[in-house]
């Protein structure tokens, strides 16, 4: 029997608290407004609470579309005067229609929710119109509550997160460069890992900028930083495939020793066009690092 370990040191996170607050407030509003929608409001409050405001806003659009689409289709198909034993077939045909339409319009992420709402509306034993109105109102109220709470309470600072991950990527790039030039190690795995993280954070930054309400975001600086990191990554991949140590030009040695405060004791023995290419890539990487130092406000290189 597998042993279950409980970690009593686990803290209650902010998202946990925000979700609970959204459900509580949604239930209160549903009661005060005399809406017969507590279950729909609670479901929407829970599902709509995401890590960032932009994610919550995107979920708001998806959930409202799937709710309205499913409710309307369920109501329309319930009007078909089919014998009772054929009703399940009509329900199945509706599922086929929903999946086909959403996949055709590249809205695959809406398929499951639309199917659930549709079938709930289709088999509702009482008035489909009443169910549809309650479902739409409850979902709307719950999503609005989660959206407002996520905006007002401890929304992650995407600018700060991007800069922090950018700093980590910068220093990993610097370490990878030093390993390539001064040692026989050719390990760029740490830089590649941080590079993937900053690309993901850049995507979050762009999503946040598309939200109707968002903080001041320096998208242009972030875009320039991503281009610089991408260029460094491509050059590292090329240099990483060359096992022989390069013979660096005096100008490159001078820049490296000046920037990194390290003395090159032994130069490499690589010659010819490959060595020229190696020096050019080192020069470009140094140029990108200098740009990143300014873009990310890094005091030391």
PDB file of C-alpha atoms in Angstrom:
ATOM      1  CA  UNK A   1       0.000   0.000   0.000  1.00  0.00           C
ATOM      2  CA  UNK A   2       1.392   3.347  -1.008  1.00  0.00           C
ATOM      3  CA  UNK A   3       2.231   5.602   1.899  1.00  0.00           C
ATOM      4  CA  UNK A   4       0.607   9.026   1.835  1.00  0.00           C
ATOM      5  CA  UNK A   5       2.763  11.887   3.043  1.00  0.00           C
ATOM      6  CA  UNK A   6       1.172  15.091   4.263  1.00  0.00           C
ATOM      7  CA  UNK A   7       3.171  18.282   4.183  1.00  0.00           C
ATOM      8  CA  UNK A   8       1.723  20.471   6.921  1.00  0.00           C
ATOM      9  CA  UNK A   9       4.219  23.211   6.083  1.00  0.00           C
ATOM     10  CA  UNK A  10       2.433  23.929   2.809  1.00  0.00           C
ATOM     11  CA  UNK A  11       1.203  27.503   2.782  1.00  0.00           C
ATOM     12  CA  UNK A  12      -2.139  28.716   1.487  1.00  0.00           C
ATOM     13  CA  UNK A  13      -1.279  30.499  -1.748  1.00  0.00           C
ATOM     14  CA  UNK A  14      -2.693  33.744  -3.087  1.00  0.00           C
ATOM     15  CA  UNK A  15      -4.536  31.988  -5.917  1.00  0.00           C
ATOM     16  CA  UNK A  16      -6.184  29.726  -3.338  1.00  0.00           C
ATOM     17  CA  UNK A  17      -7.408  32.743  -1.374  1.00  0.00           C
ATOM     18  CA  UNK A  18      -8.530  34.625  -4.500  1.00  0.00           C
ATOM     19  CA  UNK A  19     -10.534  31.620  -5.705  1.00  0.00           C
ATOM     20  CA  UNK A  20     -12.262  31.245  -2.329  1.00  0.00           C
ATOM     21  CA  UNK A  21     -13.021  34.983  -2.250  1.00  0.00           C
ATOM     22  CA  UNK A  22     -14.435  34.871  -5.788  1.00  0.00           C
ATOM     23  CA  UNK A  23     -16.751  31.969  -4.899  1.00  0.00           C
ATOM     24  CA  UNK A  24     -17.893  33.663  -1.681  1.00  0.00           C
ATOM     25  CA  UNK A  25     -18.577  36.990  -3.377  1.00  0.00           C
ATOM     26  CA  UNK A  26     -20.306  35.263  -6.301  1.00  0.00           C
ATOM     27  CA  UNK A  27     -22.638  33.391  -3.953  1.00  0.00           C
ATOM     28  CA  UNK A  28     -23.483  36.596  -2.096  1.00  0.00           C
ATOM     29  CA  UNK A  29     -24.216  38.490  -5.320  1.00  0.00           C
ATOM     30  CA  UNK A  30     -26.318  35.634  -6.668  1.00  0.00           C
ATOM     31  CA  UNK A  31     -28.396  35.737  -3.484  1.00  0.00           C
ATOM     32  CA  UNK A  32     -28.665  39.548  -3.289  1.00  0.00           C
ATOM     33  CA  UNK A  33     -29.669  39.846  -6.954  1.00  0.00           C
ATOM     34  CA  UNK A  34     -32.168  37.013  -6.455  1.00  0.00           C
ATOM     35  CA  UNK A  35     -30.631  34.958  -9.256  1.00  0.00           C
ATOM     36  CA  UNK A  36     -31.259  31.226  -9.223  1.00  0.00           C
ATOM     37  CA  UNK A  37     -27.682  30.668 -10.368  1.00  0.00           C
ATOM     38  CA  UNK A  38     -25.396  29.855  -7.392  1.00  0.00           C
ATOM     39  CA  UNK A  39     -23.993  26.663  -8.920  1.00  0.00           C
ATOM     40  CA  UNK A  40     -23.228  28.301 -12.285  1.00  0.00           C
ATOM     41  CA  UNK A  41     -21.748  31.362 -10.599  1.00  0.00           C
ATOM     42  CA  UNK A  42     -19.491  29.227  -8.408  1.00  0.00           C
ATOM     43  CA  UNK A  43     -18.287  27.057 -11.304  1.00  0.00           C
ATOM     44  CA  UNK A  44     -17.432  30.148 -13.351  1.00  0.00           C
ATOM     45  CA  UNK A  45     -15.698  31.816 -10.384  1.00  0.00           C
ATOM     46  CA  UNK A  46     -13.482  28.766  -9.886  1.00  0.00           C
ATOM     47  CA  UNK A  47     -12.628  28.132 -13.535  1.00  0.00           C
ATOM     48  CA  UNK A  48     -12.101  31.829 -14.266  1.00  0.00           C
ATOM     49  CA  UNK A  49      -9.436  32.350 -11.605  1.00  0.00           C
ATOM     50  CA  UNK A  50      -6.124  32.154 -13.469  1.00  0.00           C
ATOM     51  CA  UNK A  51      -2.523  33.107 -12.707  1.00  0.00           C
ATOM     52  CA  UNK A  52      -2.774  36.500 -14.417  1.00  0.00           C
ATOM     53  CA  UNK A  53      -5.426  39.012 -15.446  1.00  0.00           C
ATOM     54  CA  UNK A  54      -4.756  38.342 -19.134  1.00  0.00           C
ATOM     55  CA  UNK A  55      -5.386  34.613 -18.666  1.00  0.00           C
ATOM     56  CA  UNK A  56      -8.612  35.357 -16.779  1.00  0.00           C
ATOM     57  CA  UNK A  57      -9.740  37.717 -19.542  1.00  0.00           C
ATOM     58  CA  UNK A  58      -9.060  35.117 -22.229  1.00  0.00           C
ATOM     59  CA  UNK A  59     -10.967  32.531 -20.199  1.00  0.00           C
ATOM     60  CA  UNK A  60     -13.854  35.017 -19.862  1.00  0.00           C
ATOM     61  CA  UNK A  61     -14.224  35.183 -23.637  1.00  0.00           C
ATOM     62  CA  UNK A  62     -13.951  31.415 -24.066  1.00  0.00           C
ATOM     63  CA  UNK A  63     -16.446  30.594 -21.299  1.00  0.00           C
ATOM     64  CA  UNK A  64     -19.044  33.123 -22.452  1.00  0.00           C
ATOM     65  CA  UNK A  65     -18.804  31.909 -26.045  1.00  0.00           C
ATOM     66  CA  UNK A  66     -19.102  28.243 -25.084  1.00  0.00           C
ATOM     67  CA  UNK A  67     -21.984  28.960 -22.707  1.00  0.00           C
ATOM     68  CA  UNK A  68     -24.051  30.946 -25.208  1.00  0.00           C
ATOM     69  CA  UNK A  69     -23.223  28.610 -28.095  1.00  0.00           C
ATOM     70  CA  UNK A  70     -24.109  25.491 -26.100  1.00  0.00           C
ATOM     71  CA  UNK A  71     -27.295  26.950 -24.629  1.00  0.00           C
ATOM     72  CA  UNK A  72     -28.629  28.206 -27.970  1.00  0.00           C
ATOM     73  CA  UNK A  73     -27.895  24.943 -29.781  1.00  0.00           C
ATOM     74  CA  UNK A  74     -29.396  22.870 -26.959  1.00  0.00           C
ATOM     75  CA  UNK A  75     -32.560  24.972 -27.034  1.00  0.00           C
ATOM     76  CA  UNK A  76     -32.921  24.798 -30.830  1.00  0.00           C
ATOM     77  CA  UNK A  77     -32.436  21.026 -31.028  1.00  0.00           C
ATOM     78  CA  UNK A  78     -34.856  20.465 -28.148  1.00  0.00           C
ATOM     79  CA  UNK A  79     -37.559  22.004 -30.342  1.00  0.00           C
ATOM     80  CA  UNK A  80     -37.270  19.182 -32.891  1.00  0.00           C
ATOM     81  CA  UNK A  81     -40.499  17.134 -32.598  1.00  0.00           C
ATOM     82  CA  UNK A  82     -38.742  13.759 -32.440  1.00  0.00           C
ATOM     83  CA  UNK A  83     -40.193  10.655 -30.742  1.00  0.00           C
ATOM     84  CA  UNK A  84     -38.804   9.981 -27.269  1.00  0.00           C
ATOM     85  CA  UNK A  85     -36.713   6.997 -28.404  1.00  0.00           C
ATOM     86  CA  UNK A  86     -34.994   9.204 -31.038  1.00  0.00           C
ATOM     87  CA  UNK A  87     -34.122  12.041 -28.629  1.00  0.00           C
ATOM     88  CA  UNK A  88     -30.675  10.571 -27.714  1.00  0.00           C
ATOM     89  CA  UNK A  89     -29.820  10.399 -31.424  1.00  0.00           C
ATOM     90  CA  UNK A  90     -30.688  14.093 -31.817  1.00  0.00           C
ATOM     91  CA  UNK A  91     -28.483  14.822 -28.802  1.00  0.00           C
ATOM     92  CA  UNK A  92     -25.581  12.913 -30.361  1.00  0.00           C
ATOM     93  CA  UNK A  93     -26.010  14.729 -33.680  1.00  0.00           C
ATOM     94  CA  UNK A  94     -25.730  18.013 -31.787  1.00  0.00           C
ATOM     95  CA  UNK A  95     -22.392  16.890 -30.333  1.00  0.00           C
ATOM     96  CA  UNK A  96     -21.139  16.040 -33.828  1.00  0.00           C
ATOM     97  CA  UNK A  97     -22.220  19.484 -35.064  1.00  0.00           C
ATOM     98  CA  UNK A  98     -20.518  21.330 -32.180  1.00  0.00           C
ATOM     99  CA  UNK A  99     -17.219  19.492 -32.529  1.00  0.00           C
ATOM    100  CA  UNK A 100     -17.181  19.885 -36.316  1.00  0.00           C
ATOM    101  CA  UNK A 101     -17.925  23.635 -36.244  1.00  0.00           C
ATOM    102  CA  UNK A 102     -15.424  24.468 -33.506  1.00  0.00           C
ATOM    103  CA  UNK A 103     -12.639  22.369 -35.035  1.00  0.00           C
ATOM    104  CA  UNK A 104     -13.313  23.913 -38.466  1.00  0.00           C
ATOM    105  CA  UNK A 105     -12.897  27.393 -36.966  1.00  0.00           C
ATOM    106  CA  UNK A 106      -9.775  26.302 -35.020  1.00  0.00           C
ATOM    107  CA  UNK A 107     -11.512  26.685 -31.654  1.00  0.00           C
ATOM    108  CA  UNK A 108     -10.588  23.271 -30.258  1.00  0.00           C
ATOM    109  CA  UNK A 109     -10.118  24.597 -26.722  1.00  0.00           C
ATOM    110  CA  UNK A 110     -13.849  25.418 -26.616  1.00  0.00           C
ATOM    111  CA  UNK A 111     -15.098  21.954 -27.627  1.00  0.00           C
ATOM    112  CA  UNK A 112     -15.433  20.272 -24.219  1.00  0.00           C
ATOM    113  CA  UNK A 113     -17.153  23.168 -22.461  1.00  0.00           C
ATOM    114  CA  UNK A 114     -19.535  23.758 -25.371  1.00  0.00           C
ATOM    115  CA  UNK A 115     -20.513  20.079 -25.427  1.00  0.00           C
ATOM    116  CA  UNK A 116     -21.138  20.038 -21.662  1.00  0.00           C
ATOM    117  CA  UNK A 117     -23.297  23.175 -21.724  1.00  0.00           C
ATOM    118  CA  UNK A 118     -25.156  21.971 -24.820  1.00  0.00           C
ATOM    119  CA  UNK A 119     -26.094  18.570 -23.428  1.00  0.00           C
ATOM    120  CA  UNK A 120     -27.085  20.097 -20.063  1.00  0.00           C
ATOM    121  CA  UNK A 121     -29.406  22.483 -21.895  1.00  0.00           C
ATOM    122  CA  UNK A 122     -30.709  19.788 -24.250  1.00  0.00           C
ATOM    123  CA  UNK A 123     -31.751  17.331 -21.501  1.00  0.00           C
ATOM    124  CA  UNK A 124     -32.972  19.946 -18.996  1.00  0.00           C
ATOM    125  CA  UNK A 125     -36.348  18.575 -17.823  1.00  0.00           C
ATOM    126  CA  UNK A 126     -38.046  21.961 -17.561  1.00  0.00           C
ATOM    127  CA  UNK A 127     -37.872  25.063 -19.767  1.00  0.00           C
ATOM    128  CA  UNK A 128     -34.680  25.261 -21.829  1.00  0.00           C
ATOM    129  CA  UNK A 129     -35.148  29.031 -22.049  1.00  0.00           C
ATOM    130  CA  UNK A 130     -35.121  29.407 -18.263  1.00  0.00           C
ATOM    131  CA  UNK A 131     -32.090  27.140 -17.977  1.00  0.00           C
ATOM    132  CA  UNK A 132     -30.298  29.054 -20.732  1.00  0.00           C
ATOM    133  CA  UNK A 133     -30.898  32.442 -19.129  1.00  0.00           C
ATOM    134  CA  UNK A 134     -29.815  31.189 -15.702  1.00  0.00           C
ATOM    135  CA  UNK A 135     -26.727  29.521 -17.132  1.00  0.00           C
ATOM    136  CA  UNK A 136     -25.624  32.618 -19.079  1.00  0.00           C
ATOM    137  CA  UNK A 137     -26.298  35.023 -16.187  1.00  0.00           C
ATOM    138  CA  UNK A 138     -24.609  32.787 -13.612  1.00  0.00           C
ATOM    139  CA  UNK A 139     -21.558  32.206 -15.785  1.00  0.00           C
ATOM    140  CA  UNK A 140     -21.268  35.901 -16.606  1.00  0.00           C
ATOM    141  CA  UNK A 141     -21.521  36.926 -12.951  1.00  0.00           C
ATOM    142  CA  UNK A 142     -18.957  34.358 -11.801  1.00  0.00           C
ATOM    143  CA  UNK A 143     -16.475  35.279 -14.524  1.00  0.00           C
ATOM    144  CA  UNK A 144     -16.804  39.008 -13.850  1.00  0.00           C
ATOM    145  CA  UNK A 145     -16.192  38.439 -10.134  1.00  0.00           C
ATOM    146  CA  UNK A 146     -13.059  36.347 -10.770  1.00  0.00           C
ATOM    147  CA  UNK A 147     -11.845  38.865 -13.352  1.00  0.00           C
ATOM    148  CA  UNK A 148     -12.210  41.833 -10.981  1.00  0.00           C
ATOM    149  CA  UNK A 149     -10.608  40.027  -8.038  1.00  0.00           C
ATOM    150  CA  UNK A 150      -7.705  38.832 -10.169  1.00  0.00           C
ATOM    151  CA  UNK A 151      -7.089  42.391 -11.340  1.00  0.00           C
ATOM    152  CA  UNK A 152      -7.310  44.010  -7.909  1.00  0.00           C
ATOM    153  CA  UNK A 153      -5.501  41.449  -5.763  1.00  0.00           C
ATOM    154  CA  UNK A 154      -1.850  40.595  -6.205  1.00  0.00           C
ATOM    155  CA  UNK A 155      -1.658  40.318  -9.970  1.00  0.00           C
ATOM    156  CA  UNK A 156       1.861  39.134 -10.912  1.00  0.00           C
ATOM    157  CA  UNK A 157       4.162  41.925 -12.107  1.00  0.00           C
ATOM    158  CA  UNK A 158       4.887  40.644 -15.605  1.00  0.00           C
ATOM    159  CA  UNK A 159       7.493  43.359 -16.210  1.00  0.00           C
ATOM    160  CA  UNK A 160       9.349  42.417 -13.042  1.00  0.00           C
ATOM    161  CA  UNK A 161       9.121  38.695 -13.814  1.00  0.00           C
ATOM    162  CA  UNK A 162      10.434  39.223 -17.348  1.00  0.00           C
ATOM    163  CA  UNK A 163      13.368  41.273 -16.064  1.00  0.00           C
ATOM    164  CA  UNK A 164      14.220  38.701 -13.376  1.00  0.00           C
ATOM    165  CA  UNK A 165      14.200  35.807 -15.840  1.00  0.00           C
ATOM    166  CA  UNK A 166      16.082  37.992 -18.329  1.00  0.00           C
ATOM    167  CA  UNK A 167      18.812  38.592 -15.761  1.00  0.00           C
ATOM    168  CA  UNK A 168      19.109  34.863 -15.149  1.00  0.00           C
ATOM    169  CA  UNK A 169      19.312  34.212 -18.904  1.00  0.00           C
ATOM    170  CA  UNK A 170      21.932  36.941 -19.284  1.00  0.00           C
ATOM    171  CA  UNK A 171      24.269  35.470 -16.670  1.00  0.00           C
ATOM    172  CA  UNK A 172      23.764  31.945 -18.016  1.00  0.00           C
ATOM    173  CA  UNK A 173      24.695  33.222 -21.486  1.00  0.00           C
ATOM    174  CA  UNK A 174      27.779  34.871 -20.049  1.00  0.00           C
ATOM    175  CA  UNK A 175      28.824  31.653 -18.283  1.00  0.00           C
ATOM    176  CA  UNK A 176      28.268  29.626 -21.450  1.00  0.00           C
ATOM    177  CA  UNK A 177      30.441  32.056 -23.412  1.00  0.00           C
ATOM    178  CA  UNK A 178      33.243  31.839 -20.856  1.00  0.00           C
ATOM    179  CA  UNK A 179      33.115  28.043 -20.975  1.00  0.00           C
ATOM    180  CA  UNK A 180      33.337  28.038 -24.754  1.00  0.00           C
ATOM    181  CA  UNK A 181      36.294  30.418 -24.844  1.00  0.00           C
ATOM    182  CA  UNK A 182      38.330  29.684 -21.722  1.00  0.00           C
ATOM    183  CA  UNK A 183      37.711  25.981 -21.060  1.00  0.00           C
ATOM    184  CA  UNK A 184      37.113  22.746 -22.912  1.00  0.00           C
ATOM    185  CA  UNK A 185      33.537  22.546 -21.620  1.00  0.00           C
ATOM    186  CA  UNK A 186      30.785  22.991 -24.193  1.00  0.00           C
ATOM    187  CA  UNK A 187      27.705  23.062 -22.000  1.00  0.00           C
ATOM    188  CA  UNK A 188      24.939  25.516 -22.895  1.00  0.00           C
ATOM    189  CA  UNK A 189      22.129  23.588 -21.169  1.00  0.00           C
ATOM    190  CA  UNK A 190      21.659  26.163 -18.387  1.00  0.00           C
ATOM    191  CA  UNK A 191      21.315  28.955 -20.918  1.00  0.00           C
ATOM    192  CA  UNK A 192      18.906  26.915 -23.052  1.00  0.00           C
ATOM    193  CA  UNK A 193      16.741  26.253 -19.992  1.00  0.00           C
ATOM    194  CA  UNK A 194      16.570  29.931 -19.016  1.00  0.00           C
ATOM    195  CA  UNK A 195      16.060  30.892 -22.677  1.00  0.00           C
ATOM    196  CA  UNK A 196      12.915  28.724 -22.808  1.00  0.00           C
ATOM    197  CA  UNK A 197      11.678  30.368 -19.603  1.00  0.00           C
ATOM    198  CA  UNK A 198      12.123  33.906 -20.891  1.00  0.00           C
ATOM    199  CA  UNK A 199      10.359  33.012 -24.149  1.00  0.00           C
ATOM    200  CA  UNK A 200       7.419  31.734 -22.111  1.00  0.00           C
ATOM    201  CA  UNK A 201       7.438  34.895 -19.980  1.00  0.00           C
ATOM    202  CA  UNK A 202       7.532  37.032 -23.128  1.00  0.00           C
ATOM    203  CA  UNK A 203       4.396  35.242 -24.312  1.00  0.00           C
ATOM    204  CA  UNK A 204       2.719  36.109 -20.994  1.00  0.00           C
ATOM    205  CA  UNK A 205       3.812  39.725 -21.461  1.00  0.00           C
ATOM    206  CA  UNK A 206       2.202  39.859 -24.913  1.00  0.00           C
ATOM    207  CA  UNK A 207      -1.006  38.271 -23.620  1.00  0.00           C
ATOM    208  CA  UNK A 208      -1.134  40.818 -20.807  1.00  0.00           C
ATOM    209  CA  UNK A 209      -0.713  43.678 -23.296  1.00  0.00           C
ATOM    210  CA  UNK A 210      -3.751  42.434 -25.246  1.00  0.00           C
ATOM    211  CA  UNK A 211      -5.986  42.595 -22.176  1.00  0.00           C
ATOM    212  CA  UNK A 212      -8.341  45.624 -22.051  1.00  0.00           C
ATOM    213  CA  UNK A 213      -6.868  46.727 -18.715  1.00  0.00           C
ATOM    214  CA  UNK A 214      -3.177  46.213 -18.062  1.00  0.00           C
ATOM    215  CA  UNK A 215      -0.230  47.950 -16.356  1.00  0.00           C
ATOM    216  CA  UNK A 216       2.388  49.887 -18.300  1.00  0.00           C
ATOM    217  CA  UNK A 217       4.348  47.277 -20.235  1.00  0.00           C
ATOM    218  CA  UNK A 218       7.627  47.902 -22.024  1.00  0.00           C
ATOM    219  CA  UNK A 219       6.865  45.615 -24.950  1.00  0.00           C
ATOM    220  CA  UNK A 220       9.471  47.132 -27.288  1.00  0.00           C
ATOM    221  CA  UNK A 221      12.347  46.594 -24.857  1.00  0.00           C
ATOM    222  CA  UNK A 222      11.161  43.050 -24.217  1.00  0.00           C
ATOM    223  CA  UNK A 223      10.963  42.380 -27.957  1.00  0.00           C
ATOM    224  CA  UNK A 224      14.519  43.645 -28.454  1.00  0.00           C
ATOM    225  CA  UNK A 225      15.743  41.514 -25.552  1.00  0.00           C
ATOM    226  CA  UNK A 226      14.107  38.385 -26.985  1.00  0.00           C
ATOM    227  CA  UNK A 227      15.706  39.054 -30.383  1.00  0.00           C
ATOM    228  CA  UNK A 228      19.116  39.390 -28.715  1.00  0.00           C
ATOM    229  CA  UNK A 229      18.667  36.171 -26.718  1.00  0.00           C
ATOM    230  CA  UNK A 230      17.476  34.344 -29.821  1.00  0.00           C
ATOM    231  CA  UNK A 231      20.535  35.509 -31.757  1.00  0.00           C
ATOM    232  CA  UNK A 232      22.833  34.415 -28.922  1.00  0.00           C
ATOM    233  CA  UNK A 233      21.134  31.028 -28.809  1.00  0.00           C
ATOM    234  CA  UNK A 234      21.634  30.410 -32.528  1.00  0.00           C
ATOM    235  CA  UNK A 235      25.305  31.390 -32.325  1.00  0.00           C
ATOM    236  CA  UNK A 236      25.841  29.138 -29.305  1.00  0.00           C
ATOM    237  CA  UNK A 237      24.397  26.204 -31.235  1.00  0.00           C
ATOM    238  CA  UNK A 238      26.888  26.830 -34.040  1.00  0.00           C
ATOM    239  CA  UNK A 239      29.897  27.286 -31.754  1.00  0.00           C
ATOM    240  CA  UNK A 240      28.915  24.326 -29.603  1.00  0.00           C
ATOM    241  CA  UNK A 241      29.408  22.035 -32.594  1.00  0.00           C
ATOM    242  CA  UNK A 242      33.092  23.054 -32.924  1.00  0.00           C
ATOM    243  CA  UNK A 243      35.164  21.000 -30.502  1.00  0.00           C
ATOM    244  CA  UNK A 244      38.552  22.624 -31.148  1.00  0.00           C
ATOM    245  CA  UNK A 245      39.436  25.663 -29.056  1.00  0.00           C
ATOM    246  CA  UNK A 246      39.452  28.892 -31.121  1.00  0.00           C
ATOM    247  CA  UNK A 247      42.436  31.128 -31.713  1.00  0.00           C
ATOM    248  CA  UNK A 248      40.982  34.448 -30.649  1.00  0.00           C
ATOM    249  CA  UNK A 249      41.986  37.721 -32.234  1.00  0.00           C
ATOM    250  CA  UNK A 250      43.745  40.291 -30.023  1.00  0.00           C
ATOM    251  CA  UNK A 251      40.727  42.636 -30.214  1.00  0.00           C
ATOM    252  CA  UNK A 252      38.391  39.871 -29.012  1.00  0.00           C
ATOM    253  CA  UNK A 253      40.797  38.866 -26.228  1.00  0.00           C
ATOM    254  CA  UNK A 254      41.006  42.478 -25.100  1.00  0.00           C
ATOM    255  CA  UNK A 255      37.210  42.819 -24.953  1.00  0.00           C
ATOM    256  CA  UNK A 256      36.787  39.552 -23.080  1.00  0.00           C
ATOM    257  CA  UNK A 257      39.465  40.358 -20.522  1.00  0.00           C
ATOM    258  CA  UNK A 258      38.133  43.882 -20.064  1.00  0.00           C
ATOM    259  CA  UNK A 259      34.493  42.852 -19.649  1.00  0.00           C
ATOM    260  CA  UNK A 260      34.946  39.695 -17.615  1.00  0.00           C
ATOM    261  CA  UNK A 261      38.118  40.643 -15.712  1.00  0.00           C
ATOM    262  CA  UNK A 262      39.720  37.326 -16.681  1.00  0.00           C
ATOM    263  CA  UNK A 263      43.146  36.788 -18.230  1.00  0.00           C
ATOM    264  CA  UNK A 264      43.407  34.395 -21.167  1.00  0.00           C
ATOM    265  CA  UNK A 265      46.513  32.297 -20.449  1.00  0.00           C
ATOM    266  CA  UNK A 266      46.353  29.940 -23.416  1.00  0.00           C
ATOM    267  CA  UNK A 267      44.899  30.812 -26.797  1.00  0.00           C
ATOM    268  CA  UNK A 268      43.458  28.082 -29.014  1.00  0.00           C
ATOM    269  CA  UNK A 269      44.936  26.582 -32.156  1.00  0.00           C
ATOM    270  CA  UNK A 270      41.973  26.725 -34.534  1.00  0.00           C
ATOM    271  CA  UNK A 271      42.869  28.237 -37.913  1.00  0.00           C
ATOM    272  CA  UNK A 272      41.316  29.190 -41.245  1.00  0.00           C
ATOM    273  CA  UNK A 273      37.774  30.184 -42.130  1.00  0.00           C
ATOM    274  CA  UNK A 274      36.259  28.295 -39.212  1.00  0.00           C
ATOM    275  CA  UNK A 275      38.368  30.301 -36.787  1.00  0.00           C
ATOM    276  CA  UNK A 276      37.340  33.551 -38.525  1.00  0.00           C
ATOM    277  CA  UNK A 277      33.711  32.527 -38.185  1.00  0.00           C
ATOM    278  CA  UNK A 278      34.254  31.639 -34.521  1.00  0.00           C
ATOM    279  CA  UNK A 279      35.712  35.079 -33.776  1.00  0.00           C
ATOM    280  CA  UNK A 280      32.839  36.768 -35.605  1.00  0.00           C
ATOM    281  CA  UNK A 281      30.242  34.883 -33.555  1.00  0.00           C
ATOM    282  CA  UNK A 282      32.053  35.713 -30.309  1.00  0.00           C
ATOM    283  CA  UNK A 283      32.052  39.367 -31.319  1.00  0.00           C
ATOM    284  CA  UNK A 284      28.311  39.282 -32.066  1.00  0.00           C
ATOM    285  CA  UNK A 285      27.553  37.522 -28.779  1.00  0.00           C
ATOM    286  CA  UNK A 286      29.502  40.182 -26.878  1.00  0.00           C
ATOM    287  CA  UNK A 287      27.559  42.859 -28.755  1.00  0.00           C
ATOM    288  CA  UNK A 288      24.243  41.225 -27.815  1.00  0.00           C
ATOM    289  CA  UNK A 289      25.282  40.879 -24.178  1.00  0.00           C
ATOM    290  CA  UNK A 290      26.146  44.565 -24.056  1.00  0.00           C
ATOM    291  CA  UNK A 291      22.726  45.437 -25.485  1.00  0.00           C
ATOM    292  CA  UNK A 292      21.014  43.147 -22.990  1.00  0.00           C
ATOM    293  CA  UNK A 293      22.914  44.734 -20.124  1.00  0.00           C
ATOM    294  CA  UNK A 294      21.349  48.076 -21.069  1.00  0.00           C
ATOM    295  CA  UNK A 295      17.879  46.712 -21.862  1.00  0.00           C
ATOM    296  CA  UNK A 296      17.641  44.792 -18.576  1.00  0.00           C
ATOM    297  CA  UNK A 297      19.426  47.453 -16.479  1.00  0.00           C
ATOM    298  CA  UNK A 298      22.171  45.081 -15.367  1.00  0.00           C
ATOM    299  CA  UNK A 299      24.898  46.974 -13.544  1.00  0.00           C
ATOM    300  CA  UNK A 300      27.692  44.460 -14.019  1.00  0.00           C
ATOM    301  CA  UNK A 301      28.649  42.269 -16.937  1.00  0.00           C
TER     302      UNK A 301
END
